[in-house]
């Protein structure tokens, strides 16, 4: 078996996370190997709206060039639609300039990142499927893979192996506790020549029974994602067409409806599972997880790539700091530090994603959330600043989360409380606590926050 020695880092998977990680480390002088199953352009409906916080992370890493040259669309904020009403909220500003996200085809973005790393002299990309982590004396020393061009089994040796093989990771099991849950499915379609009600905005349609997302992905294309809160993936069938035409279509804003109907008629559906995977890594010398193989949240808030880029900047800076690597103990300490420190930066992204999805499934909380943000000012701007990943303050997030619940209670008991209204309010508050508690606990909270939520757990 041929052995290629020896890289500083070997990355499994040149997806959004692995690709950007290779770019950041390679640009900063590390010798990087990347093993990627297929370098061909993929058509997947993942990672298509990058929040401003993710754009900022790319800028901080000096990688903003990867956002150019493939028709990515600036996204300036969100429009919210419920029943016949709607309103929009812009992203925050910094130094007087509006922060913007980007909408794009994931496959096109990925090819741009790959083109970037293929041009870096100290990044070597091997096309093939990684099959096994190679170990010596309890330490991961490299990766076994089957080369695509000739089906030969080969080994790449590296001081550190970074696993970023995505949501269906085959290496996660040995490197984390691997607790995963499918929260729902997204059915995606491309809407052609759709004139969005708010140009260059993401659109959240607070539909029944579940939300839909709409955002631009190129000059002429708009993505729609329709949530299916079912245990089974939706399949193309007369029932599905009936559901799209008679349950979802009537809730579409009139400007979107014609292109929605045309897309249903065309029938090019793509379906993806939406996972919740809290980060529960098991430290293994010589290896670490990053990207979706480490941590996933509901894609409703489009936070996945931003969380990954935040981790890459965090771990990347630490590795660049200790480079050239002198001994493996320092590398291992760096990985441990990364695992410990990452919650602080990504907790708001993770909590918000699944908390908002939980809110959308509870009729009273959903109405309260829409009404709360419709008031504008700080009620809208601070939550959207958290959504954009510009603000990463967990306490602020929890303040708004519970303020939504109390706003809803205020609306329910108006003009005066009755026993049934009090009962309904109690149930709403209990749901709010039950939605957010486990999500907070996943994020390594402070002792005070942990205690407060434990007490809330006893009360409700
Ligand atoms: C429906 C849906 C919508 C989403 N929408 C958004 C959004 O709008 N905004 C956002 O920020 N995030 C979104 N996300 C999340 C986002 O897509 C992910 O967080 C992001 O793609 C993670 O990147 P990754 O590199 O970890 O995984 P991936 O992008 O899946 O990349 C994994 C890579 O590893 C390769 N690979 C796998 N196994 C092997 C192997 N054995 N050997 C070699 N290579 C291998 C694959 O070919 C692939 O290239 C969404 C997710 C879903 C499911």
Short mmCIF file of C-alpha atoms and ligand atoms in Angstrom, two decimals:
data_model
loop_
_atom_site.label_atom_id
_atom_site.label_comp_id
_atom_site.label_asym_id
_atom_site.label_seq_id
_atom_site.Cartn_x
_atom_site.Cartn_y
_atom_site.Cartn_z
CA UNK A 1 0.00 0.00 0.00
CA UNK A 2 1.41 3.39 -0.90
CA UNK A 3 1.96 5.78 1.98
CA UNK A 4 2.17 9.54 1.44
CA UNK A 5 4.08 11.25 4.19
CA UNK A 6 3.83 13.43 6.02
CA UNK A 7 1.48 16.33 6.22
CA UNK A 8 0.87 18.66 9.13
CA UNK A 9 -2.86 18.17 8.77
CA UNK A 10 -5.04 15.75 6.82
CA UNK A 11 -8.64 16.87 6.27
CA UNK A 12 -11.32 14.32 5.42
CA UNK A 13 -13.95 15.95 3.18
CA UNK A 14 -13.70 19.08 1.03
CA UNK A 15 -17.21 20.29 1.77
CA UNK A 16 -17.83 23.83 2.93
CA UNK A 17 -16.12 23.19 6.27
CA UNK A 18 -13.19 21.04 5.08
CA UNK A 19 -12.58 23.30 2.09
CA UNK A 20 -12.47 26.54 4.08
CA UNK A 21 -10.36 24.88 6.77
CA UNK A 22 -7.82 23.74 4.14
CA UNK A 23 -7.81 27.24 2.65
CA UNK A 24 -7.16 28.92 6.00
CA UNK A 25 -4.45 26.53 7.17
CA UNK A 26 -2.84 26.25 3.73
CA UNK A 27 -2.75 30.01 3.27
CA UNK A 28 -0.96 30.28 6.61
CA UNK A 29 1.86 27.92 5.74
CA UNK A 30 0.74 24.50 7.04
CA UNK A 31 1.16 21.50 4.74
CA UNK A 32 -2.35 20.25 4.24
CA UNK A 33 -3.71 17.09 2.63
CA UNK A 34 -7.40 16.90 1.73
CA UNK A 35 -9.19 13.65 0.89
CA UNK A 36 -12.48 14.28 -0.94
CA UNK A 37 -14.83 11.64 -2.28
CA UNK A 38 -15.86 13.60 -5.37
CA UNK A 39 -14.54 16.86 -6.75
CA UNK A 40 -17.41 17.11 -9.25
CA UNK A 41 -19.99 19.86 -8.73
CA UNK A 42 -22.89 18.60 -6.61
CA UNK A 43 -26.52 19.70 -6.61
CA UNK A 44 -27.51 19.63 -2.97
CA UNK A 45 -29.92 21.79 -1.04
CA UNK A 46 -27.67 22.42 1.91
CA UNK A 47 -25.88 25.58 2.98
CA UNK A 48 -27.25 28.18 0.62
CA UNK A 49 -27.79 31.23 2.79
CA UNK A 50 -24.68 32.42 4.56
CA UNK A 51 -25.49 34.75 7.44
CA UNK A 52 -23.54 38.03 7.78
CA UNK A 53 -21.68 36.51 10.75
CA UNK A 54 -20.32 33.84 8.37
CA UNK A 55 -19.31 36.46 5.79
CA UNK A 56 -17.44 38.30 8.57
CA UNK A 57 -15.61 35.10 9.59
CA UNK A 58 -14.45 34.58 5.97
CA UNK A 59 -13.26 38.20 5.90
CA UNK A 60 -11.41 37.75 9.20
CA UNK A 61 -9.63 34.74 7.67
CA UNK A 62 -8.75 36.74 4.54
CA UNK A 63 -10.94 34.41 2.45
CA UNK A 64 -13.65 36.79 1.21
CA UNK A 65 -12.51 36.03 -2.37
CA UNK A 66 -14.34 32.67 -2.19
CA UNK A 67 -17.63 34.59 -2.22
CA UNK A 68 -16.89 36.21 -5.57
CA UNK A 69 -17.43 35.11 -9.15
CA UNK A 70 -20.35 32.66 -8.98
CA UNK A 71 -23.43 34.90 -8.92
CA UNK A 72 -23.92 34.86 -5.13
CA UNK A 73 -26.69 37.28 -4.11
CA UNK A 74 -26.44 39.81 -1.28
CA UNK A 75 -29.07 39.24 1.41
CA UNK A 76 -29.99 42.27 3.50
CA UNK A 77 -32.37 40.91 6.11
CA UNK A 78 -35.60 38.97 6.54
CA UNK A 79 -39.23 39.42 5.57
CA UNK A 80 -41.78 37.66 7.78
CA UNK A 81 -45.16 36.59 6.42
CA UNK A 82 -48.13 35.27 8.38
CA UNK A 83 -51.73 35.03 7.21
CA UNK A 84 -52.21 38.19 5.13
CA UNK A 85 -49.66 40.31 6.99
CA UNK A 86 -45.95 40.85 6.52
CA UNK A 87 -43.06 43.07 7.54
CA UNK A 88 -39.32 43.16 7.03
CA UNK A 89 -36.31 43.58 9.31
CA UNK A 90 -32.90 44.59 7.99
CA UNK A 91 -29.70 43.06 9.25
CA UNK A 92 -27.69 45.24 11.66
CA UNK A 93 -25.15 47.80 10.58
CA UNK A 94 -21.48 48.04 11.58
CA UNK A 95 -19.54 51.29 11.18
CA UNK A 96 -22.57 52.73 9.39
CA UNK A 97 -22.61 49.91 6.80
CA UNK A 98 -25.36 47.33 6.47
CA UNK A 99 -24.08 43.82 7.14
CA UNK A 100 -25.12 41.45 4.39
CA UNK A 101 -25.37 37.70 4.01
CA UNK A 102 -25.12 35.76 0.73
CA UNK A 103 -27.53 33.47 -1.07
CA UNK A 104 -26.11 30.97 -3.57
CA UNK A 105 -26.08 27.44 -4.93
CA UNK A 106 -24.11 25.35 -2.44
CA UNK A 107 -22.46 23.39 -5.29
CA UNK A 108 -21.21 26.59 -6.95
CA UNK A 109 -19.84 27.96 -3.65
CA UNK A 110 -18.09 24.67 -3.00
CA UNK A 111 -16.45 24.62 -6.44
CA UNK A 112 -15.20 28.16 -5.80
CA UNK A 113 -13.65 27.08 -2.47
CA UNK A 114 -12.11 24.01 -4.11
CA UNK A 115 -10.67 26.09 -6.96
CA UNK A 116 -9.09 28.30 -4.28
CA UNK A 117 -7.44 25.40 -2.42
CA UNK A 118 -6.30 23.67 -5.62
CA UNK A 119 -4.30 26.84 -6.33
CA UNK A 120 -2.55 26.88 -2.96
CA UNK A 121 0.96 25.36 -3.29
CA UNK A 122 0.95 23.64 0.09
CA UNK A 123 -2.53 22.07 -0.12
CA UNK A 124 -2.67 18.65 -1.83
CA UNK A 125 -6.08 17.29 -2.73
CA UNK A 126 -6.57 13.53 -3.13
CA UNK A 127 -9.79 12.41 -4.76
CA UNK A 128 -11.01 9.27 -3.04
CA UNK A 129 -13.10 7.87 -0.19
CA UNK A 130 -11.59 7.83 3.29
CA UNK A 131 -12.31 4.47 4.85
CA UNK A 132 -10.39 4.29 8.12
CA UNK A 133 -8.33 6.28 10.60
CA UNK A 134 -4.86 4.77 10.88
CA UNK A 135 -3.63 4.45 14.48
CA UNK A 136 -0.35 3.74 16.22
CA UNK A 137 -0.05 3.48 20.00
CA UNK A 138 -3.52 4.91 20.56
CA UNK A 139 -2.86 7.93 18.36
CA UNK A 140 -4.39 8.69 14.96
CA UNK A 141 -1.46 9.02 12.57
CA UNK A 142 -3.24 9.21 9.24
CA UNK A 143 -6.09 8.15 6.99
CA UNK A 144 -6.64 5.16 4.73
CA UNK A 145 -8.55 5.95 1.54
CA UNK A 146 -9.50 4.36 -1.77
CA UNK A 147 -8.31 6.52 -4.65
CA UNK A 148 -11.03 7.33 -7.18
CA UNK A 149 -8.79 7.09 -10.25
CA UNK A 150 -7.61 3.49 -9.75
CA UNK A 151 -9.44 2.04 -6.72
CA UNK A 152 -6.08 1.59 -4.97
CA UNK A 153 -6.00 1.71 -1.20
CA UNK A 154 -3.56 4.34 0.08
CA UNK A 155 -2.56 6.05 3.29
CA UNK A 156 -1.96 9.71 4.00
CA UNK A 157 0.03 10.38 7.17
CA UNK A 158 -0.41 13.57 9.18
CA UNK A 159 0.32 15.01 12.62
CA UNK A 160 -3.38 15.85 12.97
CA UNK A 161 -6.42 14.47 11.16
CA UNK A 162 -9.46 16.76 10.95
CA UNK A 163 -12.66 14.96 10.10
CA UNK A 164 -15.23 17.03 8.18
CA UNK A 165 -17.14 14.38 6.27
CA UNK A 166 -20.52 16.02 6.83
CA UNK A 167 -23.90 15.06 8.22
CA UNK A 168 -23.64 11.35 7.37
CA UNK A 169 -20.14 11.10 8.88
CA UNK A 170 -18.76 7.56 9.12
CA UNK A 171 -16.03 8.65 11.55
CA UNK A 172 -18.25 10.46 14.07
CA UNK A 173 -18.96 7.37 16.06
CA UNK A 174 -15.43 6.91 17.42
CA UNK A 175 -14.89 10.62 17.96
CA UNK A 176 -18.12 11.72 19.63
CA UNK A 177 -21.06 10.39 21.61
CA UNK A 178 -23.03 10.59 18.38
CA UNK A 179 -26.52 11.45 19.66
CA UNK A 180 -28.54 12.46 16.64
CA UNK A 181 -32.15 13.25 15.93
CA UNK A 182 -33.97 14.07 12.69
CA UNK A 183 -36.17 17.07 13.59
CA UNK A 184 -37.94 17.29 10.22
CA UNK A 185 -37.35 17.24 6.45
CA UNK A 186 -36.96 20.09 4.00
CA UNK A 187 -38.43 19.73 0.55
CA UNK A 188 -36.63 22.14 -1.79
CA UNK A 189 -37.55 23.53 -5.20
CA UNK A 190 -36.00 26.22 -7.38
CA UNK A 191 -38.40 29.05 -8.27
CA UNK A 192 -37.55 30.66 -11.59
CA UNK A 193 -37.90 34.40 -12.24
CA UNK A 194 -39.66 34.95 -8.94
CA UNK A 195 -40.13 38.61 -7.99
CA UNK A 196 -39.67 38.46 -4.26
CA UNK A 197 -41.85 40.85 -2.23
CA UNK A 198 -38.67 42.13 -0.54
CA UNK A 199 -35.85 42.06 -3.08
CA UNK A 200 -32.60 40.64 -1.68
CA UNK A 201 -34.22 39.54 1.56
CA UNK A 202 -34.71 36.09 3.03
CA UNK A 203 -38.44 35.33 3.44
CA UNK A 204 -39.89 33.28 6.28
CA UNK A 205 -43.46 32.24 5.63
CA UNK A 206 -44.91 31.37 9.00
CA UNK A 207 -47.19 28.79 7.43
CA UNK A 208 -49.36 26.07 8.94
CA UNK A 209 -48.39 23.42 9.88
CA UNK A 210 -44.75 24.38 9.43
CA UNK A 211 -42.60 27.23 8.08
CA UNK A 212 -41.29 27.77 4.55
CA UNK A 213 -38.10 29.63 3.67
CA UNK A 214 -37.54 31.56 0.45
CA UNK A 215 -34.29 33.30 -0.55
CA UNK A 216 -32.41 34.27 -3.73
CA UNK A 217 -29.64 31.90 -4.87
CA UNK A 218 -28.68 33.51 -8.20
CA UNK A 219 -29.76 36.41 -10.40
CA UNK A 220 -32.63 34.35 -11.83
CA UNK A 221 -33.24 31.64 -9.21
CA UNK A 222 -34.92 31.61 -5.84
CA UNK A 223 -34.87 28.70 -3.40
CA UNK A 224 -37.94 27.59 -1.50
CA UNK A 225 -37.65 25.12 1.37
CA UNK A 226 -40.85 23.65 2.78
CA UNK A 227 -40.61 22.04 6.19
CA UNK A 228 -42.20 18.62 6.77
CA UNK A 229 -42.39 17.91 10.50
CA UNK A 230 -42.91 14.18 9.85
CA UNK A 231 -40.87 11.12 10.89
CA UNK A 232 -40.71 10.02 7.22
CA UNK A 233 -39.25 11.87 4.25
CA UNK A 234 -41.95 13.19 1.88
CA UNK A 235 -42.13 11.20 -1.36
CA UNK A 236 -43.43 12.27 -4.74
CA UNK A 237 -47.05 11.15 -4.83
CA UNK A 238 -50.53 12.51 -5.61
CA UNK A 239 -50.92 13.23 -1.84
CA UNK A 240 -47.74 15.33 -1.84
CA UNK A 241 -48.87 17.32 -4.88
CA UNK A 242 -52.26 17.82 -3.25
CA UNK A 243 -50.57 19.07 -0.06
CA UNK A 244 -48.33 21.50 -1.95
CA UNK A 245 -51.19 22.81 -4.11
CA UNK A 246 -53.93 22.97 -1.52
CA UNK A 247 -52.22 23.49 1.87
CA UNK A 248 -48.99 25.35 1.07
CA UNK A 249 -49.86 27.31 -2.10
CA UNK A 250 -52.74 29.28 -0.48
CA UNK A 251 -50.26 30.53 2.15
CA UNK A 252 -47.75 31.83 -0.41
CA UNK A 253 -47.49 35.61 -0.88
CA UNK A 254 -49.16 36.51 -4.22
CA UNK A 255 -45.83 37.61 -5.77
CA UNK A 256 -44.33 34.16 -5.13
CA UNK A 257 -47.39 32.08 -6.01
CA UNK A 258 -47.03 31.88 -9.84
CA UNK A 259 -43.42 30.64 -9.71
CA UNK A 260 -44.34 28.31 -6.81
CA UNK A 261 -47.12 26.73 -8.88
CA UNK A 262 -44.81 26.41 -11.89
CA UNK A 263 -42.16 24.68 -9.75
CA UNK A 264 -44.72 22.22 -8.31
CA UNK A 265 -45.87 21.48 -11.85
CA UNK A 266 -42.29 20.92 -12.97
CA UNK A 267 -41.86 18.53 -10.02
CA UNK A 268 -38.09 18.78 -9.47
CA UNK A 269 -38.14 18.15 -5.73
CA UNK A 270 -35.13 17.55 -3.51
CA UNK A 271 -35.55 16.31 0.04
CA UNK A 272 -33.08 16.57 2.91
CA UNK A 273 -33.27 15.52 6.57
CA UNK A 274 -32.83 18.25 9.20
CA UNK A 275 -30.69 16.99 12.07
CA UNK A 276 -30.07 18.06 15.61
CA UNK A 277 -26.63 16.84 16.66
CA UNK A 278 -25.28 18.51 19.81
CA UNK A 279 -21.49 18.61 19.96
CA UNK A 280 -20.37 15.83 22.31
CA UNK A 281 -16.82 15.07 21.16
CA UNK A 282 -14.71 12.33 22.70
CA UNK A 283 -11.10 13.46 22.66
CA UNK A 284 -8.89 11.14 20.63
CA UNK A 285 -5.18 11.97 20.28
CA UNK A 286 -4.31 12.99 16.73
CA UNK A 287 -7.85 13.68 15.50
CA UNK A 288 -10.73 16.12 15.77
CA UNK A 289 -14.18 16.65 14.28
CA UNK A 290 -15.31 19.86 12.60
CA UNK A 291 -18.34 21.03 10.60
CA UNK A 292 -21.51 18.92 10.44
CA UNK A 293 -19.67 15.81 11.59
CA UNK A 294 -19.20 17.59 14.96
CA UNK A 295 -22.37 19.61 15.41
CA UNK A 296 -25.68 20.21 13.61
CA UNK A 297 -28.76 22.33 14.24
CA UNK A 298 -32.06 22.91 12.40
CA UNK A 299 -31.37 24.80 9.16
CA UNK A 300 -34.38 27.13 9.65
CA UNK A 301 -32.05 29.97 10.67
CA UNK A 302 -29.31 29.17 8.13
CA UNK A 303 -26.61 28.94 10.79
CA UNK A 304 -24.65 25.81 9.78
CA UNK A 305 -21.93 27.35 7.64
CA UNK A 306 -21.50 30.28 10.02
CA UNK A 307 -21.03 27.89 12.95
CA UNK A 308 -18.50 25.90 10.89
CA UNK A 309 -16.55 29.03 9.85
CA UNK A 310 -16.51 30.20 13.46
CA UNK A 311 -15.02 26.87 14.53
CA UNK A 312 -12.50 26.99 11.68
CA UNK A 313 -11.31 30.46 12.68
CA UNK A 314 -11.09 29.36 16.31
CA UNK A 315 -9.23 26.08 15.72
CA UNK A 316 -7.27 27.48 12.77
CA UNK A 317 -5.87 30.38 14.81
CA UNK A 318 -4.85 28.01 17.58
CA UNK A 319 -3.05 25.67 15.16
CA UNK A 320 -1.37 28.52 13.28
CA UNK A 321 -0.19 29.82 16.66
CA UNK A 322 1.63 26.58 17.57
CA UNK A 323 3.03 26.03 14.05
CA UNK A 324 5.58 24.62 13.26
CA UNK A 325 4.38 21.70 15.39
CA UNK A 326 7.06 20.74 17.90
CA UNK A 327 5.41 17.87 19.70
CA UNK A 328 2.10 16.05 19.62
CA UNK A 329 1.19 16.94 23.20
CA UNK A 330 0.87 20.60 22.19
CA UNK A 331 -1.38 19.65 19.26
CA UNK A 332 -3.57 17.56 21.56
CA UNK A 333 -3.89 20.39 24.08
CA UNK A 334 -4.89 22.71 21.24
CA UNK A 335 -7.68 20.36 20.13
CA UNK A 336 -8.94 20.05 23.73
CA UNK A 337 -8.92 23.83 24.09
CA UNK A 338 -10.86 24.17 20.85
CA UNK A 339 -13.53 21.70 21.99
CA UNK A 340 -13.89 23.60 25.26
CA UNK A 341 -13.94 27.12 23.86
CA UNK A 342 -16.21 26.64 20.84
CA UNK A 343 -19.53 26.67 22.77
CA UNK A 344 -19.05 30.29 23.76
CA UNK A 345 -19.03 31.38 20.14
CA UNK A 346 -21.62 29.06 18.66
CA UNK A 347 -24.18 28.65 21.46
CA UNK A 348 -26.51 31.39 20.18
CA UNK A 349 -26.51 29.93 16.65
CA UNK A 350 -27.31 26.45 17.94
CA UNK A 351 -29.90 27.43 20.54
CA UNK A 352 -31.73 29.87 18.28
CA UNK A 353 -32.05 27.39 15.40
CA UNK A 354 -33.89 24.66 17.28
CA UNK A 355 -35.66 27.02 19.69
CA UNK A 356 -37.17 28.95 16.79
CA UNK A 357 -38.14 25.70 15.11
CA UNK A 358 -39.84 24.64 18.38
CA UNK A 359 -41.65 27.99 18.53
CA UNK A 360 -42.90 27.51 14.96
CA UNK A 361 -44.53 24.22 15.96
CA UNK A 362 -46.48 25.79 18.86
CA UNK A 363 -49.40 27.88 17.63
CA UNK A 364 -49.49 30.31 20.58
CA UNK A 365 -45.71 30.83 20.64
CA UNK A 366 -45.62 31.24 16.87
CA UNK A 367 -48.24 34.01 16.93
CA UNK A 368 -46.47 35.63 19.89
CA UNK A 369 -43.11 35.56 18.12
CA UNK A 370 -44.50 37.18 14.97
CA UNK A 371 -46.34 39.88 16.98
CA UNK A 372 -43.30 40.52 19.20
CA UNK A 373 -40.97 41.17 16.27
CA UNK A 374 -43.57 43.15 14.35
CA UNK A 375 -43.30 45.84 17.04
CA UNK A 376 -39.91 46.73 15.55
CA UNK A 377 -37.11 48.58 17.37
CA UNK A 378 -35.11 46.43 19.76
CA UNK A 379 -37.84 43.73 19.64
CA UNK A 380 -36.86 43.06 16.05
CA UNK A 381 -33.31 44.34 15.73
CA UNK A 382 -31.72 42.45 18.61
CA UNK A 383 -33.20 39.05 17.66
CA UNK A 384 -32.15 39.59 14.01
CA UNK A 385 -28.68 40.61 15.14
CA UNK A 386 -28.50 37.24 16.96
CA UNK A 387 -29.90 35.44 13.89
CA UNK A 388 -27.28 37.10 11.69
CA UNK A 389 -24.60 35.83 14.13
CA UNK A 390 -23.39 39.38 14.56
CA UNK A 391 -24.39 39.20 18.24
CA UNK A 392 -23.50 36.01 20.13
CA UNK A 393 -24.82 36.80 23.58
CA UNK A 394 -26.73 33.83 25.05
CA UNK A 395 -28.29 35.93 27.84
CA UNK A 396 -29.70 38.37 25.29
CA UNK A 397 -31.12 35.47 23.30
CA UNK A 398 -32.78 33.99 26.39
CA UNK A 399 -34.12 37.42 27.38
CA UNK A 400 -35.90 37.76 24.03
CA UNK A 401 -37.01 34.12 24.01
CA UNK A 402 -38.84 34.45 27.32
CA UNK A 403 -40.02 37.99 26.50
CA UNK A 404 -41.81 36.43 23.49
CA UNK A 405 -43.54 33.95 25.82
CA UNK A 406 -44.63 36.72 28.23
CA UNK A 407 -45.74 38.91 25.33
CA UNK A 408 -47.90 35.97 24.21
CA UNK A 409 -49.32 35.56 27.72
CA UNK A 410 -50.19 39.27 27.77
CA UNK A 411 -52.11 38.85 24.52
CA UNK A 412 -53.91 35.72 25.71
CA UNK A 413 -55.18 37.09 29.01
CA UNK A 414 -56.31 40.44 27.57
CA UNK A 415 -58.70 42.09 28.47
CA UNK A 416 -58.87 40.12 31.75
CA UNK A 417 -57.70 36.69 32.93
CA UNK A 418 -60.04 33.70 33.15
CA UNK A 419 -59.13 30.19 34.42
CA UNK A 420 -58.98 28.85 30.87
CA UNK A 421 -56.75 31.73 29.71
CA UNK A 422 -54.46 31.19 32.70
CA UNK A 423 -54.26 27.47 31.88
CA UNK A 424 -53.39 28.22 28.25
CA UNK A 425 -50.74 30.75 29.32
CA UNK A 426 -49.21 28.22 31.73
CA UNK A 427 -49.04 25.61 28.95
CA UNK A 428 -47.34 28.09 26.64
CA UNK A 429 -44.73 29.02 29.23
CA UNK A 430 -44.14 25.36 30.00
CA UNK A 431 -43.63 24.65 26.28
CA UNK A 432 -41.17 27.56 26.05
CA UNK A 433 -39.14 26.18 28.98
CA UNK A 434 -39.23 22.65 27.56
CA UNK A 435 -38.14 23.83 24.11
CA UNK A 436 -35.16 25.85 25.23
CA UNK A 437 -33.89 23.96 28.32
CA UNK A 438 -32.26 20.98 26.58
CA UNK A 439 -30.78 23.28 23.94
CA UNK A 440 -29.15 25.48 26.60
CA UNK A 441 -27.84 22.41 28.43
CA UNK A 442 -26.16 21.21 25.20
CA UNK A 443 -24.02 24.33 25.11
CA UNK A 444 -21.93 23.94 28.26
CA UNK A 445 -23.79 26.73 30.15
CA UNK A 446 -22.46 28.61 33.18
CA UNK A 447 -23.26 27.17 36.63
CA UNK A 448 -25.86 29.91 37.21
CA UNK A 449 -27.67 29.27 33.91
CA UNK A 450 -27.56 25.52 34.51
CA UNK A 451 -29.05 25.96 37.99
CA UNK A 452 -31.80 28.30 36.75
CA UNK A 453 -32.84 25.83 34.06
CA UNK A 454 -32.71 22.91 36.49
CA UNK A 455 -35.07 24.78 38.81
CA UNK A 456 -37.32 25.69 35.86
CA UNK A 457 -37.34 21.98 34.96
CA UNK A 458 -38.69 21.13 38.45
CA UNK A 459 -41.32 23.87 38.32
CA UNK A 460 -42.63 22.88 34.88
C1 LIG B 1 -31.67 21.20 4.04
C2 LIG B 1 -30.54 21.97 4.62
C3 LIG B 1 -30.45 23.34 4.43
C4 LIG B 1 -29.39 24.05 4.98
N1 LIG B 1 -29.35 25.38 4.78
C5 LIG B 1 -28.36 26.11 5.30
C6 LIG B 1 -28.26 27.49 5.07
O1 LIG B 1 -29.08 28.08 4.38
N2 LIG B 1 -27.21 28.16 5.62
C7 LIG B 1 -26.25 27.54 6.36
O2 LIG B 1 -25.32 28.20 6.83
N3 LIG B 1 -26.31 26.22 6.59
C8 LIG B 1 -27.33 25.49 6.08
N4 LIG B 1 -27.35 24.15 6.27
C9 LIG B 1 -26.25 23.52 7.01
C10 LIG B 1 -24.99 23.47 6.12
O3 LIG B 1 -25.33 22.91 4.89
C11 LIG B 1 -23.91 22.64 6.78
O4 LIG B 1 -23.68 23.11 8.08
C12 LIG B 1 -22.60 22.69 5.98
O5 LIG B 1 -22.81 22.28 4.66
C13 LIG B 1 -21.60 21.78 6.65
O6 LIG B 1 -20.48 21.60 5.85
P1 LIG B 1 -19.58 20.30 6.01
O7 LIG B 1 -18.38 20.58 5.19
O8 LIG B 1 -19.44 19.93 7.43
O9 LIG B 1 -20.43 19.14 5.34
P2 LIG B 1 -20.72 18.89 3.80
O10 LIG B 1 -20.93 20.17 3.10
O11 LIG B 1 -21.78 17.86 3.75
O12 LIG B 1 -19.37 18.27 3.23
C14 LIG B 1 -18.89 16.99 3.55
C15 LIG B 1 -17.89 16.61 2.49
O13 LIG B 1 -17.23 15.41 2.87
C16 LIG B 1 -17.15 14.56 1.75
N5 LIG B 1 -17.08 13.19 2.26
C17 LIG B 1 -18.04 12.50 2.95
N6 LIG B 1 -17.60 11.29 3.30
C18 LIG B 1 -16.32 11.20 2.82
C19 LIG B 1 -15.34 10.17 2.85
N7 LIG B 1 -15.56 9.00 3.45
N8 LIG B 1 -14.16 10.40 2.23
C20 LIG B 1 -13.90 11.58 1.61
N9 LIG B 1 -14.81 12.59 1.55
C21 LIG B 1 -16.00 12.39 2.15
C22 LIG B 1 -18.41 14.84 0.95
O14 LIG B 1 -18.29 14.44 -0.40
C23 LIG B 1 -18.52 16.35 1.12
O15 LIG B 1 -17.82 17.05 0.12
C24 LIG B 1 -28.40 23.40 5.74
C25 LIG B 1 -28.48 22.02 5.94
C26 LIG B 1 -29.53 21.31 5.41
C27 LIG B 1 -29.61 19.84 5.65
#
